Short mmCIF file of N, CA and C in Angstrom, two decimals:
data_model
loop_
_atom_site.label_atom_id
_atom_site.label_comp_id
_atom_site.label_asym_id
_atom_site.label_seq_id
_atom_site.Cartn_x
_atom_site.Cartn_y
_atom_site.Cartn_z
N UNK A 1 -3.47 12.49 -28.70
CA UNK A 1 -2.57 11.52 -28.13
C UNK A 1 -3.08 10.13 -28.54
N UNK A 2 -2.22 9.31 -29.12
CA UNK A 2 -2.66 7.97 -29.50
C UNK A 2 -2.87 7.07 -28.28
N UNK A 3 -3.81 6.16 -28.42
CA UNK A 3 -4.06 5.21 -27.35
C UNK A 3 -3.06 4.07 -27.42
N UNK A 4 -2.86 3.41 -26.29
CA UNK A 4 -2.04 2.21 -26.23
C UNK A 4 -2.95 1.06 -25.87
N UNK A 5 -2.63 -0.09 -26.36
CA UNK A 5 -3.41 -1.28 -26.04
C UNK A 5 -2.58 -2.16 -25.12
N UNK A 6 -3.20 -2.54 -24.01
CA UNK A 6 -2.52 -3.36 -23.01
C UNK A 6 -3.39 -4.59 -22.78
N UNK A 7 -2.76 -5.75 -22.81
CA UNK A 7 -3.50 -6.99 -22.58
C UNK A 7 -3.36 -7.37 -21.11
N UNK A 8 -4.51 -7.41 -20.42
CA UNK A 8 -4.55 -7.85 -19.03
C UNK A 8 -5.74 -8.79 -18.88
N UNK A 9 -5.74 -9.61 -17.85
CA UNK A 9 -6.90 -10.48 -17.63
C UNK A 9 -8.18 -9.64 -17.47
N UNK A 10 -9.27 -10.17 -17.98
CA UNK A 10 -10.54 -9.45 -17.93
C UNK A 10 -10.94 -9.13 -16.48
N UNK A 11 -10.59 -10.02 -15.56
CA UNK A 11 -10.92 -9.76 -14.15
C UNK A 11 -10.20 -8.52 -13.64
N UNK A 12 -8.95 -8.35 -14.04
CA UNK A 12 -8.19 -7.16 -13.64
C UNK A 12 -8.79 -5.91 -14.26
N UNK A 13 -9.16 -5.98 -15.53
CA UNK A 13 -9.77 -4.83 -16.20
C UNK A 13 -11.09 -4.47 -15.53
N UNK A 14 -11.90 -5.47 -15.22
CA UNK A 14 -13.18 -5.19 -14.58
C UNK A 14 -12.99 -4.57 -13.20
N UNK A 15 -12.00 -5.04 -12.47
CA UNK A 15 -11.72 -4.48 -11.14
C UNK A 15 -11.28 -3.03 -11.25
N UNK A 16 -10.37 -2.76 -12.18
CA UNK A 16 -9.90 -1.38 -12.37
C UNK A 16 -11.04 -0.49 -12.84
N UNK A 17 -11.90 -0.99 -13.71
CA UNK A 17 -13.04 -0.20 -14.18
C UNK A 17 -13.99 0.12 -13.04
N UNK A 18 -14.21 -0.83 -12.14
CA UNK A 18 -15.08 -0.60 -10.99
C UNK A 18 -14.48 0.44 -10.05
N UNK A 19 -13.19 0.36 -9.82
CA UNK A 19 -12.51 1.34 -8.96
C UNK A 19 -12.61 2.73 -9.60
N UNK A 20 -12.36 2.79 -10.91
CA UNK A 20 -12.43 4.07 -11.62
C UNK A 20 -13.84 4.65 -11.53
N UNK A 21 -14.85 3.83 -11.77
CA UNK A 21 -16.23 4.30 -11.73
C UNK A 21 -16.60 4.81 -10.34
N UNK A 22 -16.11 4.13 -9.30
CA UNK A 22 -16.40 4.56 -7.93
C UNK A 22 -15.80 5.94 -7.64
N UNK A 23 -14.75 6.28 -8.37
CA UNK A 23 -14.13 7.60 -8.22
C UNK A 23 -14.62 8.60 -9.25
N UNK A 24 -15.62 8.20 -10.03
CA UNK A 24 -16.19 9.09 -11.02
C UNK A 24 -15.31 9.29 -12.24
N UNK A 25 -14.48 8.31 -12.54
CA UNK A 25 -13.56 8.42 -13.67
C UNK A 25 -13.78 7.30 -14.66
N UNK A 26 -13.42 7.56 -15.90
CA UNK A 26 -13.37 6.48 -16.88
C UNK A 26 -12.13 5.64 -16.58
N UNK A 27 -12.11 4.44 -17.10
CA UNK A 27 -10.94 3.59 -16.91
C UNK A 27 -9.71 4.26 -17.50
N UNK A 28 -9.86 4.88 -18.65
CA UNK A 28 -8.73 5.57 -19.29
C UNK A 28 -8.19 6.69 -18.40
N UNK A 29 -9.09 7.52 -17.86
CA UNK A 29 -8.66 8.62 -17.00
C UNK A 29 -8.03 8.10 -15.71
N UNK A 30 -8.61 7.03 -15.17
CA UNK A 30 -8.07 6.46 -13.93
C UNK A 30 -6.65 5.94 -14.15
N UNK A 31 -6.43 5.21 -15.25
CA UNK A 31 -5.10 4.66 -15.52
C UNK A 31 -4.09 5.78 -15.80
N UNK A 32 -4.52 6.83 -16.48
CA UNK A 32 -3.62 7.96 -16.74
C UNK A 32 -3.22 8.61 -15.43
N UNK A 33 -4.20 8.81 -14.53
CA UNK A 33 -3.89 9.41 -13.22
C UNK A 33 -2.98 8.50 -12.41
N UNK A 34 -3.25 7.21 -12.44
CA UNK A 34 -2.42 6.26 -11.73
C UNK A 34 -0.98 6.30 -12.23
N UNK A 35 -0.81 6.33 -13.53
CA UNK A 35 0.54 6.38 -14.11
C UNK A 35 1.28 7.66 -13.71
N UNK A 36 0.56 8.74 -13.55
CA UNK A 36 1.19 10.01 -13.16
C UNK A 36 1.59 10.04 -11.69
N UNK A 37 0.92 9.24 -10.86
CA UNK A 37 1.16 9.33 -9.42
C UNK A 37 2.11 8.26 -8.89
N UNK A 38 2.29 7.16 -9.61
CA UNK A 38 3.18 6.11 -9.15
C UNK A 38 4.63 6.46 -9.45
N UNK A 39 5.51 6.04 -8.57
CA UNK A 39 6.94 6.29 -8.76
C UNK A 39 7.61 5.04 -9.32
N UNK A 40 8.61 5.26 -10.15
CA UNK A 40 9.42 4.15 -10.63
C UNK A 40 10.36 3.72 -9.49
N UNK A 41 10.93 2.54 -9.56
CA UNK A 41 11.91 2.15 -8.53
C UNK A 41 13.05 3.16 -8.40
N UNK A 42 13.51 3.70 -9.52
CA UNK A 42 14.59 4.68 -9.46
C UNK A 42 14.14 5.96 -8.76
N UNK A 43 12.91 6.40 -9.02
CA UNK A 43 12.39 7.60 -8.37
C UNK A 43 12.22 7.37 -6.86
N UNK A 44 11.74 6.18 -6.48
CA UNK A 44 11.61 5.87 -5.05
C UNK A 44 12.98 5.87 -4.37
N UNK A 45 13.96 5.28 -5.02
CA UNK A 45 15.31 5.24 -4.44
C UNK A 45 15.88 6.65 -4.29
N UNK A 46 15.65 7.49 -5.29
CA UNK A 46 16.13 8.87 -5.23
C UNK A 46 15.47 9.63 -4.08
N UNK A 47 14.17 9.46 -3.92
CA UNK A 47 13.47 10.13 -2.82
C UNK A 47 13.95 9.63 -1.47
N UNK A 48 14.18 8.34 -1.37
CA UNK A 48 14.67 7.78 -0.11
C UNK A 48 16.05 8.34 0.22
N UNK A 49 16.92 8.42 -0.77
CA UNK A 49 18.25 8.96 -0.56
C UNK A 49 18.18 10.43 -0.14
N UNK A 50 17.30 11.18 -0.76
CA UNK A 50 17.12 12.59 -0.40
C UNK A 50 16.62 12.72 1.03
N UNK A 51 15.65 11.88 1.40
CA UNK A 51 15.11 11.93 2.76
C UNK A 51 16.18 11.57 3.79
N UNK A 52 16.97 10.53 3.51
CA UNK A 52 18.03 10.15 4.45
C UNK A 52 19.07 11.25 4.59
N UNK A 53 19.41 11.89 3.48
CA UNK A 53 20.38 12.99 3.54
C UNK A 53 19.83 14.15 4.37
N UNK A 54 18.54 14.44 4.21
CA UNK A 54 17.92 15.52 4.99
C UNK A 54 17.91 15.17 6.47
N UNK A 55 17.60 13.92 6.81
CA UNK A 55 17.61 13.50 8.21
C UNK A 55 19.00 13.60 8.82
N UNK A 56 19.99 13.20 8.04
CA UNK A 56 21.37 13.26 8.54
C UNK A 56 21.77 14.72 8.80
N UNK A 57 21.41 15.60 7.89
CA UNK A 57 21.73 17.02 8.06
C UNK A 57 20.98 17.61 9.25
N UNK A 58 19.72 17.25 9.39
CA UNK A 58 18.87 17.82 10.41
C UNK A 58 19.22 17.34 11.80
N UNK A 59 19.40 16.01 11.98
CA UNK A 59 19.62 15.52 13.33
C UNK A 59 20.69 14.44 13.46
N UNK A 60 21.50 14.27 12.43
CA UNK A 60 22.57 13.29 12.49
C UNK A 60 22.14 11.86 12.28
N UNK A 61 20.88 11.64 11.92
CA UNK A 61 20.35 10.28 11.71
C UNK A 61 21.06 9.65 10.53
N UNK A 62 21.78 8.56 10.80
CA UNK A 62 22.49 7.86 9.73
C UNK A 62 22.62 6.39 10.11
N UNK A 63 21.85 5.55 9.45
CA UNK A 63 21.90 4.12 9.73
C UNK A 63 23.06 3.46 8.99
N UNK A 64 23.58 2.41 9.62
CA UNK A 64 24.53 1.56 8.90
C UNK A 64 23.72 0.65 7.98
N UNK A 65 24.39 -0.01 7.06
CA UNK A 65 23.70 -0.95 6.18
C UNK A 65 23.03 -2.06 6.98
N UNK A 66 23.70 -2.53 8.01
CA UNK A 66 23.14 -3.60 8.84
C UNK A 66 21.89 -3.12 9.58
N UNK A 67 21.92 -1.90 10.10
CA UNK A 67 20.74 -1.36 10.78
C UNK A 67 19.58 -1.19 9.80
N UNK A 68 19.89 -0.71 8.60
CA UNK A 68 18.85 -0.54 7.59
C UNK A 68 18.25 -1.89 7.23
N UNK A 69 19.09 -2.92 7.08
CA UNK A 69 18.58 -4.25 6.76
C UNK A 69 17.71 -4.80 7.89
N UNK A 70 18.13 -4.56 9.13
CA UNK A 70 17.32 -5.00 10.28
C UNK A 70 15.95 -4.33 10.26
N UNK A 71 15.90 -3.04 9.97
CA UNK A 71 14.62 -2.33 9.90
C UNK A 71 13.76 -2.83 8.74
N UNK A 72 14.40 -3.08 7.59
CA UNK A 72 13.67 -3.61 6.45
C UNK A 72 13.08 -4.98 6.77
N UNK A 73 13.86 -5.83 7.44
CA UNK A 73 13.38 -7.15 7.83
C UNK A 73 12.21 -7.05 8.80
N UNK A 74 12.30 -6.12 9.75
CA UNK A 74 11.22 -5.93 10.71
C UNK A 74 9.95 -5.45 10.01
N UNK A 75 10.09 -4.53 9.08
CA UNK A 75 8.93 -4.06 8.33
C UNK A 75 8.31 -5.20 7.53
N UNK A 76 9.15 -6.00 6.87
CA UNK A 76 8.63 -7.16 6.12
C UNK A 76 7.89 -8.12 7.05
N UNK A 77 8.44 -8.36 8.23
CA UNK A 77 7.81 -9.27 9.19
C UNK A 77 6.44 -8.73 9.61
N UNK A 78 6.37 -7.44 9.90
CA UNK A 78 5.10 -6.86 10.34
C UNK A 78 4.05 -6.85 9.21
N UNK A 79 4.52 -6.54 8.01
CA UNK A 79 3.59 -6.55 6.87
C UNK A 79 3.07 -7.96 6.62
N UNK A 80 3.93 -8.95 6.74
CA UNK A 80 3.52 -10.34 6.55
C UNK A 80 2.46 -10.73 7.58
N UNK A 81 2.65 -10.27 8.81
CA UNK A 81 1.71 -10.59 9.88
C UNK A 81 0.33 -10.00 9.61
N UNK A 82 0.27 -8.77 9.17
CA UNK A 82 -1.03 -8.14 8.98
C UNK A 82 -1.69 -8.49 7.64
N UNK A 83 -0.89 -8.90 6.66
CA UNK A 83 -1.46 -9.22 5.35
C UNK A 83 -1.64 -10.72 5.17
N UNK A 84 -1.03 -11.52 6.02
CA UNK A 84 -1.13 -12.96 5.88
C UNK A 84 -0.24 -13.53 4.80
N UNK A 85 0.76 -12.79 4.33
CA UNK A 85 1.68 -13.28 3.29
C UNK A 85 2.68 -14.20 3.85
#
């Protein structure tokens, strides 16, 4: 498999290398594993839609768009509070 070259700041590379080493992996192996485990936005949306459909079938759970937006806003507010964003 051919390698790819990615330009990132040296600080980011060093941080990723340290994380990889702490897990007993090379940077290459760590990035390959990371790429395999992260979801694309489309994959996340598909999983969310599947989960909502399952909830609706199981117990009738079905939010309106406004309710979903209210919950998203509340989650954003709570995340901002704990992360300081």
